[in-house]
Tab-separated table of C-alpha atoms and ligand atoms in Angstrom:
chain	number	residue	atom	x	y	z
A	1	UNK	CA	51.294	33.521	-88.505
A	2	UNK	CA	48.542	35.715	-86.732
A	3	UNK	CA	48.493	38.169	-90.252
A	4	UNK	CA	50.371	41.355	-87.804
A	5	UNK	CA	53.325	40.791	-90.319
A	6	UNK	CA	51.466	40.826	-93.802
A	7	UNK	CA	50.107	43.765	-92.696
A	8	UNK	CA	53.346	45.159	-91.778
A	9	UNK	CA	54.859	44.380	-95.245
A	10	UNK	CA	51.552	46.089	-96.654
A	11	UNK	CA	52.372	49.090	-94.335
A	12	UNK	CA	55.916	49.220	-96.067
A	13	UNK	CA	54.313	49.262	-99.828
A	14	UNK	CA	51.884	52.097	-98.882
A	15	UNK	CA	54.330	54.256	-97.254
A	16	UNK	CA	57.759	53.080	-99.069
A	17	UNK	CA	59.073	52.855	-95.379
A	18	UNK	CA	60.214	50.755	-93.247
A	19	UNK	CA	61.136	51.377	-89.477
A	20	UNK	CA	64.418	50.074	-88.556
A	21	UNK	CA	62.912	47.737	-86.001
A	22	UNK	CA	61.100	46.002	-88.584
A	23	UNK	CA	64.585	45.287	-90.832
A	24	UNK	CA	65.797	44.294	-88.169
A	25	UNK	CA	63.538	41.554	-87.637
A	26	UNK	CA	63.606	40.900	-91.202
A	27	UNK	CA	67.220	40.207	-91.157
A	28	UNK	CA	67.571	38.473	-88.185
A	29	UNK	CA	64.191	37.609	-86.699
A	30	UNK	CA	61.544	36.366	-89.172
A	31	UNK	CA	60.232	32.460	-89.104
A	32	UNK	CA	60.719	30.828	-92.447
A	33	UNK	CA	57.122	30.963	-92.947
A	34	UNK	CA	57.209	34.727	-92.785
A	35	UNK	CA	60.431	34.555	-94.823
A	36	UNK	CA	58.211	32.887	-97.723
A	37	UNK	CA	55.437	35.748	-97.390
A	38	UNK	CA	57.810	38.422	-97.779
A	39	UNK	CA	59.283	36.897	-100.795
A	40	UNK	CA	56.231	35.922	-101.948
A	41	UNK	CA	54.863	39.628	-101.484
A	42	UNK	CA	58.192	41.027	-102.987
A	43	UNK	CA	57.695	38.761	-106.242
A	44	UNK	CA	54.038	39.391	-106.681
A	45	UNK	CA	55.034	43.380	-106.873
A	46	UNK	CA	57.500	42.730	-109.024
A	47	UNK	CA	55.629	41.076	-111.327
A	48	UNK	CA	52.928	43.777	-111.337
A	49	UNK	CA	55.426	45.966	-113.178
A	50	UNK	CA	58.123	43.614	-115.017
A	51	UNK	CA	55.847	40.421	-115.663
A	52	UNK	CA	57.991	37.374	-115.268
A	53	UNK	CA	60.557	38.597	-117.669
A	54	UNK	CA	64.352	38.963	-116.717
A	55	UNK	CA	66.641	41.679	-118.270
A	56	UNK	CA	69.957	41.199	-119.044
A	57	UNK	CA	73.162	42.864	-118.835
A	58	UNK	CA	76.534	41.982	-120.969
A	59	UNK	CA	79.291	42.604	-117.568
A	60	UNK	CA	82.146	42.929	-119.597
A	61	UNK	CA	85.607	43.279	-117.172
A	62	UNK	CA	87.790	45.594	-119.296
A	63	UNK	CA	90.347	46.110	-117.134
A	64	UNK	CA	91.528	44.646	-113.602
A	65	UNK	CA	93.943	47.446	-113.051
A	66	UNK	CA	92.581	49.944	-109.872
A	67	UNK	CA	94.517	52.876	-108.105
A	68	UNK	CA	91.903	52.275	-105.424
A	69	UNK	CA	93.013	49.852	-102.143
A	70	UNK	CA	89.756	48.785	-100.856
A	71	UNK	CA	89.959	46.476	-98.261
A	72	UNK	CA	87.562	43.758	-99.332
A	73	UNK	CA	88.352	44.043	-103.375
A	74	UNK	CA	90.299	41.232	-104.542
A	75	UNK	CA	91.837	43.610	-107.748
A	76	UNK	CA	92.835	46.244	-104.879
A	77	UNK	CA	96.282	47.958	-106.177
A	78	UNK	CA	97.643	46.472	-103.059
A	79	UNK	CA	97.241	42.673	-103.548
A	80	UNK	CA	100.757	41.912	-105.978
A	81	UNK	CA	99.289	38.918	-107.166
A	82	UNK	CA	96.905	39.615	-109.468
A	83	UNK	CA	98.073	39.388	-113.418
A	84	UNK	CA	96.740	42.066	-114.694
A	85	UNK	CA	95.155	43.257	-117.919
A	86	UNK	CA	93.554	45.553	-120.094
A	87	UNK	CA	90.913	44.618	-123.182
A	88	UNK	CA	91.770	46.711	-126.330
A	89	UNK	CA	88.596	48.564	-128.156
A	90	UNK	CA	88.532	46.295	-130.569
A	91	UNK	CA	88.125	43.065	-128.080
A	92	UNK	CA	85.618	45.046	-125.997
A	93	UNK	CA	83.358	45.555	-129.519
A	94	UNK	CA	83.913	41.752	-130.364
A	95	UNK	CA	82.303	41.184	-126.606
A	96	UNK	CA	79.411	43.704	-127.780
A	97	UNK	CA	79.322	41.900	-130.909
A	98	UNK	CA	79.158	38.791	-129.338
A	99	UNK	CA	76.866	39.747	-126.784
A	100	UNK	CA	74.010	41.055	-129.282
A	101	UNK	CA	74.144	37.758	-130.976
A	102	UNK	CA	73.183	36.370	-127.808
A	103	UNK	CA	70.228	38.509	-127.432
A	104	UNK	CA	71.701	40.824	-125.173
A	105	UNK	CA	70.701	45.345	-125.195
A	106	UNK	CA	72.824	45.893	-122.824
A	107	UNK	CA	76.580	46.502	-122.186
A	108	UNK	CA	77.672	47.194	-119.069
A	109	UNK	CA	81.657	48.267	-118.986
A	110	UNK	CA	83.180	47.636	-116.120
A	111	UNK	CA	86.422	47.974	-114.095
A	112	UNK	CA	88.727	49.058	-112.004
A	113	UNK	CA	89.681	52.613	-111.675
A	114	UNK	CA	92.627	52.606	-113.952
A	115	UNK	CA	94.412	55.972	-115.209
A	116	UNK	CA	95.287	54.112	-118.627
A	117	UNK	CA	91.568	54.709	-120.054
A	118	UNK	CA	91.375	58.063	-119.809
A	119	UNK	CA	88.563	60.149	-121.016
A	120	UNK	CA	88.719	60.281	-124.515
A	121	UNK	CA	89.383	57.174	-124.440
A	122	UNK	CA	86.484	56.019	-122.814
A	123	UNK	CA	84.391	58.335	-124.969
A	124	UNK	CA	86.319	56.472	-128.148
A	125	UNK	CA	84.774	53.019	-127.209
A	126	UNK	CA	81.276	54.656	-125.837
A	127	UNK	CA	81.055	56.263	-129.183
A	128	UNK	CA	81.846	52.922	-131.013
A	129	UNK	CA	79.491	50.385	-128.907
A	130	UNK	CA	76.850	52.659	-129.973
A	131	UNK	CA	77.555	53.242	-133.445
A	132	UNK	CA	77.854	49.719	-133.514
A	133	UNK	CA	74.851	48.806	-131.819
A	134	UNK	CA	73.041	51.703	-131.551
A	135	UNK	CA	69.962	49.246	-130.419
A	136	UNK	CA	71.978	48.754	-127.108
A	137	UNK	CA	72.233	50.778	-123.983
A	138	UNK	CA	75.753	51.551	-122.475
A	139	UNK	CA	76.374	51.801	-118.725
A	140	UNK	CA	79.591	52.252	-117.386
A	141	UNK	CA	80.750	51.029	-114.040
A	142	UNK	CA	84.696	52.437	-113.802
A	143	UNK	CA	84.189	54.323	-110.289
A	144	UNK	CA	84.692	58.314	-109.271
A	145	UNK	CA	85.515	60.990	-111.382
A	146	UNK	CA	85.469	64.620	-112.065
A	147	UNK	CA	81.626	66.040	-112.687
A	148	UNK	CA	82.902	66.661	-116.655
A	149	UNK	CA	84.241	63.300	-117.100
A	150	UNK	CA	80.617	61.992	-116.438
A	151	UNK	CA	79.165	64.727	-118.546
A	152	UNK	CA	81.525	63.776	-121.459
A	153	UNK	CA	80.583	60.227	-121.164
A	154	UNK	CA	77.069	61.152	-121.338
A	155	UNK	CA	77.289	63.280	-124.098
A	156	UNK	CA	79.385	60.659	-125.810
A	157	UNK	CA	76.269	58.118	-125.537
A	158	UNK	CA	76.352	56.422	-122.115
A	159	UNK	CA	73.460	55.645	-121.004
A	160	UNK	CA	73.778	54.626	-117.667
A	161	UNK	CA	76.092	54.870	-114.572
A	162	UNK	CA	76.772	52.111	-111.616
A	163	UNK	CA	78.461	53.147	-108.450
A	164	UNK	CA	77.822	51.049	-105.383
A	165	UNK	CA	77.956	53.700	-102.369
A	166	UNK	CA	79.313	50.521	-100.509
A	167	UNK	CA	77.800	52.204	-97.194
A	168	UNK	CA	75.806	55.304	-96.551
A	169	UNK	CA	77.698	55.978	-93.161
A	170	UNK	CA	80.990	57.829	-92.903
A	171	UNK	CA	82.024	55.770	-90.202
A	172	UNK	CA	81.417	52.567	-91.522
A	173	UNK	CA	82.863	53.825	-95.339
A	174	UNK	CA	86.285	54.494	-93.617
A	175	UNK	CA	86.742	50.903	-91.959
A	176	UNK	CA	86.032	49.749	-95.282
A	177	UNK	CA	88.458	51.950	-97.283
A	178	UNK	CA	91.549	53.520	-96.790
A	179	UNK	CA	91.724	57.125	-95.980
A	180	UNK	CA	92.141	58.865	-99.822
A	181	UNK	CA	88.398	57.505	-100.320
A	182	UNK	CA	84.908	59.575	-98.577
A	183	UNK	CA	81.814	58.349	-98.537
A	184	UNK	CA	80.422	61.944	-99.126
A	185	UNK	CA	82.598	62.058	-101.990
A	186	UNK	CA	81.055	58.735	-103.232
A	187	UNK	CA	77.486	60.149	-102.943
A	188	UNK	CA	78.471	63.375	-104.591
A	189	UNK	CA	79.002	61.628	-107.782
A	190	UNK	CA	76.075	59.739	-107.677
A	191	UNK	CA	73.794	62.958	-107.127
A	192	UNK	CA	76.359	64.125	-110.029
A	193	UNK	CA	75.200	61.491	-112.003
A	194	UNK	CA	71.706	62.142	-111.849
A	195	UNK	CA	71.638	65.319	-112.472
A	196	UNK	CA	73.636	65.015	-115.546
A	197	UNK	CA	70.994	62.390	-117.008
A	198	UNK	CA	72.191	59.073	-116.466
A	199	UNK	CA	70.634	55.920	-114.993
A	200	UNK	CA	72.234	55.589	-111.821
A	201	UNK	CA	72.416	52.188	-109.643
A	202	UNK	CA	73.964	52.386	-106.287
A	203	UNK	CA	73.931	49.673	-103.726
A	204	UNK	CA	76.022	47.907	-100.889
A	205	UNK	CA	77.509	44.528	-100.010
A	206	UNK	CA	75.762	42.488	-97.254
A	207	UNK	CA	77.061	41.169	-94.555
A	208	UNK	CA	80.040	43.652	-95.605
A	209	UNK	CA	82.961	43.758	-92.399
A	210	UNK	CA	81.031	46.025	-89.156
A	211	UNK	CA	77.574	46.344	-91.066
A	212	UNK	CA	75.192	46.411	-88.682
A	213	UNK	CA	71.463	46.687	-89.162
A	214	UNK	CA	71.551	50.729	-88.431
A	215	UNK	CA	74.556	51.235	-91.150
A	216	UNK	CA	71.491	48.941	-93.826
A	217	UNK	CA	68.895	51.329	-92.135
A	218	UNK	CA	70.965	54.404	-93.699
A	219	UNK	CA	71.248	52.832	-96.919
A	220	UNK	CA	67.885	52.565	-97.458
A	221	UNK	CA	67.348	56.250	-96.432
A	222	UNK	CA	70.173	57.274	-98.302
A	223	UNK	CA	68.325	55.586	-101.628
A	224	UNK	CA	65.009	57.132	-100.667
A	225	UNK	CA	66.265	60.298	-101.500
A	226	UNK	CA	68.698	59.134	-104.573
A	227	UNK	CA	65.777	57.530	-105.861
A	228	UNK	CA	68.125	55.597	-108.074
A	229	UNK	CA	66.974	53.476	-110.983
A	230	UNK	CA	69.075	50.325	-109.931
A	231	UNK	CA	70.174	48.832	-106.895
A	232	UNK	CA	73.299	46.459	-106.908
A	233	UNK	CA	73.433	44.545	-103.718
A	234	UNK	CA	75.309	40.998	-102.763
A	235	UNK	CA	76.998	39.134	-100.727
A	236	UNK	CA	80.217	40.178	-98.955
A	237	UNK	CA	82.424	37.850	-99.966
A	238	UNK	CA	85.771	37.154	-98.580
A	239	UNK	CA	89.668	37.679	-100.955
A	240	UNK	CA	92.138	35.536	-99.619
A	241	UNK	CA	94.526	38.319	-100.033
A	242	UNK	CA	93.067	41.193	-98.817
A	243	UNK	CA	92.676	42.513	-95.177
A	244	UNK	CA	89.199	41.246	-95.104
A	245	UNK	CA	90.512	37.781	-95.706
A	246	UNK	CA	89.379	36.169	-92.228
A	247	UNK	CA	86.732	37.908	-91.884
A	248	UNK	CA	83.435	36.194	-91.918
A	249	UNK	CA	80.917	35.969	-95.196
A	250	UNK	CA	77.994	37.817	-95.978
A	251	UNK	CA	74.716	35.505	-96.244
A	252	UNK	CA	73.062	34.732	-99.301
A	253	UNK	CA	69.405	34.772	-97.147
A	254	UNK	CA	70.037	38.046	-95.734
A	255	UNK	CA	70.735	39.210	-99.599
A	256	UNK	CA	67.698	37.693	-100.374
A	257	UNK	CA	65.407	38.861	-97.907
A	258	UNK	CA	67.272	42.738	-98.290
A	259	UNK	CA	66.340	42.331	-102.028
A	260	UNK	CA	62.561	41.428	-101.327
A	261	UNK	CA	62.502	44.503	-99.080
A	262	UNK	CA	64.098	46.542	-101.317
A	263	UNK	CA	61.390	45.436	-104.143
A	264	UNK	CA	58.715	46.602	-101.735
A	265	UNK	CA	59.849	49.959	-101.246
A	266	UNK	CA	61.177	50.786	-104.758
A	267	UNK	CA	58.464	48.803	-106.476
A	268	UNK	CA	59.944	49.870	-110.256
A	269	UNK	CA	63.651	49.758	-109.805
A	270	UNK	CA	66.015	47.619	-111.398
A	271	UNK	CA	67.214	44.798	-109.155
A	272	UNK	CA	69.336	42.500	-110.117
A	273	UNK	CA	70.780	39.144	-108.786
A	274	UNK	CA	74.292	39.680	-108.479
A	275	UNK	CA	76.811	37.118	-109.769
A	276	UNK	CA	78.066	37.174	-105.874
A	277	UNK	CA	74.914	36.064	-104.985
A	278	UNK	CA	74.647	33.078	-107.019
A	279	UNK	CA	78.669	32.184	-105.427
A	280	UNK	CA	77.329	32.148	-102.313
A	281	UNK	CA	74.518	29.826	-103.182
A	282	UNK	CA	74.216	27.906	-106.138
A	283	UNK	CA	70.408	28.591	-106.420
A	284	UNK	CA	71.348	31.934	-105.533
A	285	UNK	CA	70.040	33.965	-108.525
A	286	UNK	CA	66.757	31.913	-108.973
A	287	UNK	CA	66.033	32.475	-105.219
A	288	UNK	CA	66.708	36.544	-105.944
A	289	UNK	CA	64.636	36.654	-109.163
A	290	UNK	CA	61.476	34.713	-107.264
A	291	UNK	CA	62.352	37.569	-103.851
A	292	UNK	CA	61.670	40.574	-106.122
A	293	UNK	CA	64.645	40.736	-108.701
A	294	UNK	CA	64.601	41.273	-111.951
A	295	UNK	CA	68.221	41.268	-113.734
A	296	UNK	CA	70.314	38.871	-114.534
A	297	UNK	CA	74.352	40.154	-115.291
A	298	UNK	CA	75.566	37.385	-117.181
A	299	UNK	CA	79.642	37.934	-117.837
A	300	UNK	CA	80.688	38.943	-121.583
A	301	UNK	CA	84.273	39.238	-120.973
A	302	UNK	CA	86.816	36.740	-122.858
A	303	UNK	CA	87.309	33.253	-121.229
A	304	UNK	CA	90.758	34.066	-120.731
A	305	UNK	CA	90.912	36.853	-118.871
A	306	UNK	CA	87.702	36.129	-116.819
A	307	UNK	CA	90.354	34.204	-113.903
A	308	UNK	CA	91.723	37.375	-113.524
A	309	UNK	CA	88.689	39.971	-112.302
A	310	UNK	CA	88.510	38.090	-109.108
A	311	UNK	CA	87.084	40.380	-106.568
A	312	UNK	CA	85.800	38.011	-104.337
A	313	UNK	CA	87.190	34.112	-103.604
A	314	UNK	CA	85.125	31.394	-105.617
A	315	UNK	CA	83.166	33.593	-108.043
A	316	UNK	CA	81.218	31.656	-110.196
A	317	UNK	CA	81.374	31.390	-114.011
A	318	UNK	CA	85.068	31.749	-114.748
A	319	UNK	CA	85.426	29.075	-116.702
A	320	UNK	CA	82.400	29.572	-119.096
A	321	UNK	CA	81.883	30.712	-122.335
A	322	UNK	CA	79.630	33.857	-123.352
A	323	UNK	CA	77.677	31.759	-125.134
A	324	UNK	CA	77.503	28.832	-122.298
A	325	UNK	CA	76.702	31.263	-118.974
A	326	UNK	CA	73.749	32.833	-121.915
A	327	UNK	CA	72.604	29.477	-122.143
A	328	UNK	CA	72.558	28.209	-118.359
A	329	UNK	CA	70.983	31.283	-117.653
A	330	UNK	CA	67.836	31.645	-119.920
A	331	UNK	CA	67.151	27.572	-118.910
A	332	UNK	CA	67.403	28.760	-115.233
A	333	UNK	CA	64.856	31.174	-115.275
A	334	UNK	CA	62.611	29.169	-117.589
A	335	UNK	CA	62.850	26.433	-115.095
A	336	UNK	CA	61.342	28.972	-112.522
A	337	UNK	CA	58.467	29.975	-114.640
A	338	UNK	CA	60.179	33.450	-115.967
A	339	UNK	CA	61.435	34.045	-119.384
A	340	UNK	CA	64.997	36.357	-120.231
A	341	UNK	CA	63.409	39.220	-122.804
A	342	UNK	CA	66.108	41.119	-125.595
A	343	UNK	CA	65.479	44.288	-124.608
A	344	UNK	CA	67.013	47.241	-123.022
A	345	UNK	CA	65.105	46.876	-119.797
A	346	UNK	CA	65.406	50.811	-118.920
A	347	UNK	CA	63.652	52.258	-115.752
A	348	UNK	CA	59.766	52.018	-116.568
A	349	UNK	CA	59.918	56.269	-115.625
A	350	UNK	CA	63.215	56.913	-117.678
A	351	UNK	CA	62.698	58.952	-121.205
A	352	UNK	CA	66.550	59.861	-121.984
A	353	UNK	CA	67.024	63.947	-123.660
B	1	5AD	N1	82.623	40.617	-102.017
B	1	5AD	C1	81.471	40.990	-102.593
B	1	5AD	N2	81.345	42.057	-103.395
B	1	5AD	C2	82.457	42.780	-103.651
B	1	5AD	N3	82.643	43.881	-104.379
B	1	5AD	C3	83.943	44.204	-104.323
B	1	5AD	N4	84.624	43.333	-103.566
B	1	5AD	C4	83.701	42.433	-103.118
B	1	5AD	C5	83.765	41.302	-102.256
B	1	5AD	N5	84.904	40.919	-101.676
B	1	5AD	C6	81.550	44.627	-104.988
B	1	5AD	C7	81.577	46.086	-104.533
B	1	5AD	C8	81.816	46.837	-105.826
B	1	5AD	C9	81.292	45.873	-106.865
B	1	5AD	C10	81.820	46.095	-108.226
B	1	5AD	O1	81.667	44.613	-106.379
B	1	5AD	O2	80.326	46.433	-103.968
B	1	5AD	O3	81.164	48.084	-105.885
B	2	FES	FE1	77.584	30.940	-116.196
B	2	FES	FE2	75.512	29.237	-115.462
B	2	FES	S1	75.577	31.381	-115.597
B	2	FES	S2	77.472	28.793	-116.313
């Protein structure tokens, strides 16, 4: 390596840009030796800010039940086959309960987008994870909704908001969704979201059906000016019964090598590797923490129902415990030299009021 792409990578961190050439040889060009520079680069500014810790997130899968149709999501109100279900408060708190036990400051609710919770009643379990544990930060993943719903969340006690924009071009967000869903809708409620206060993450799949380097390009410009505090990004993954069954996977090096760029450009934000990623290669996670990432979302919701938020073919963990996935994943990290801290793991430049 004649040193032209160190510099390059050095380029990125000074100007927090990166031309769409250069990505481009990123994703599809660079030697393996290059590939262990940029990772080592990406991990190196990571550490700078987070030291080798890890945060954690509780994912707890409330409910499987989604209006939406999305053509790669394996819930999708379209596929017939799913059995479906719905946690009450009470189980949700027990996975809370559960969850701090474990060491876990962070809840993060997620599910489809399903008419049954409304607004109160999301408010109603909000209001009770945080009397409960009022230690813990709340962040709510359940998709779009009306500017006051968010506010109302907020002001209930959510702390945080994620809401993958999926794709930051039109054209590509309508060959991924059906018609009823806009991108510019999508990015409306994540500038919504800021503005009201929360912690937003956004992010994309990779390797997602007709992504092409120029759609990844966007996305990254599209963050630039979101300046979000997290960025959720995996593998594409492939439902056997959706319309994206055949088509081909997303790769778990291109995720890795997106998430090492990403660390260089948004040197403090909250990156973590994705359960997706760690289906798509066993190692998966481990590789993502030592490329840059720093999260780990280890899944809170009841054994039994964990067969049932399937939103991808051969997701990983379905058959553990709480308790057991904890375990695996603190002796994971430790076995590559970083150690999974109890604590809230907020954006270094968020102060919340
Ligand atoms: N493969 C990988 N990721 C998926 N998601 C949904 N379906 C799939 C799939 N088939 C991601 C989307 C969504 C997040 C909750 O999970 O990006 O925003
Ligand atoms: Fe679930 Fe390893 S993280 S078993």
């Amino acid at each position: 390596m004649d040193g032209a792409f160190e510099e390059r990578l050095k380029d990125m961190q000074v100007t927090g840009k990166i031309t769409k050439d250069f990505l481009d040889y990123i994703l599809h060009g660079m030697s393996a030796e290059e590939r262990e520079t940029l990772y080592k680069t990406a991990r190196e500014t990571s550490q700078e800010t987070f030291g080798k810790t890890v945060y954690l997130r509780g994912l707890i899968e409330f409910t499987n039940y989604c209006r939406n149709d999305c053509y790669y999501c394996g819930i999708r109100c379209g596929n017939r086959n799913v059995s479906r279900y719905r946690l009450t408060e009470e189980q949700i708190l027990n996975c809370c309960d559960k969850g701090a036990e474990l060491g876990f400051r962070t809840f993060v609710l997620q599910g489809g987008e399903d008419p049954y919770y409304t607004d109160d009643r999301i408010c109603g379990i909000v209001r009770a994870i945080k009397q409960a544990h009022p230690d813990c930060a709340v962040t709510l993943s359940i998709g779009e909704k009306e500017y006051e719903s968010y506010q109302r969340f907020y002001d209930a006690g959510a702390d945080r908001y994620l809401l993958r924009h999926e794709t930051a071009n039109e054209e590509h967000y309508a060959m991924l969704h059906p018609e009823n869903l806009s991108g510019a809708h999508r990015k409306q409620c994540l500038r919504d979201l800021k503005k009201i206060g929360f912690q937003v993450g956004c992010g994309i799949m990779v390797g997602s059906p007709y992504q092409t380097t120029g759609h990844i390009y966007e996305d990254i410009i599209f963050m630039q000016e979101l300046q979000p505090h997290m960025i959720g990004i995996g593998p594409f993954l492939a439902h056997k019964a959706t319309p994206f069954k055949d088509e081909k996977d997303g790769s778990a090096e291109q995720t890795i090598a997106l998430l090492a760029v990403l660390r260089l450009l948004f040197p403090k934000v909250l990156l973590p590797a994705t359960t997706a990623l760690g289906t798509a290669d066993a190692l998966g996670r481990e590789k993502g923490i030592l490329a840059g990432a720093n999260v780990i979302m280890p899944n809170l919701s009841p054994s039994d129902v964990r067969d049932k938020y399937l939103l991808y073919d051969g997701k990983i963990c379905t058959g553990e415990e709480a308790a057991e996935c904890n375990a695996c994943l603190r002796a994971r990290m430790e076995r590559i030299g970083y150690k999974v801290v109890s604590d809230r793991g907020d954006h270094p430049d968020f102060m919340k009021g």
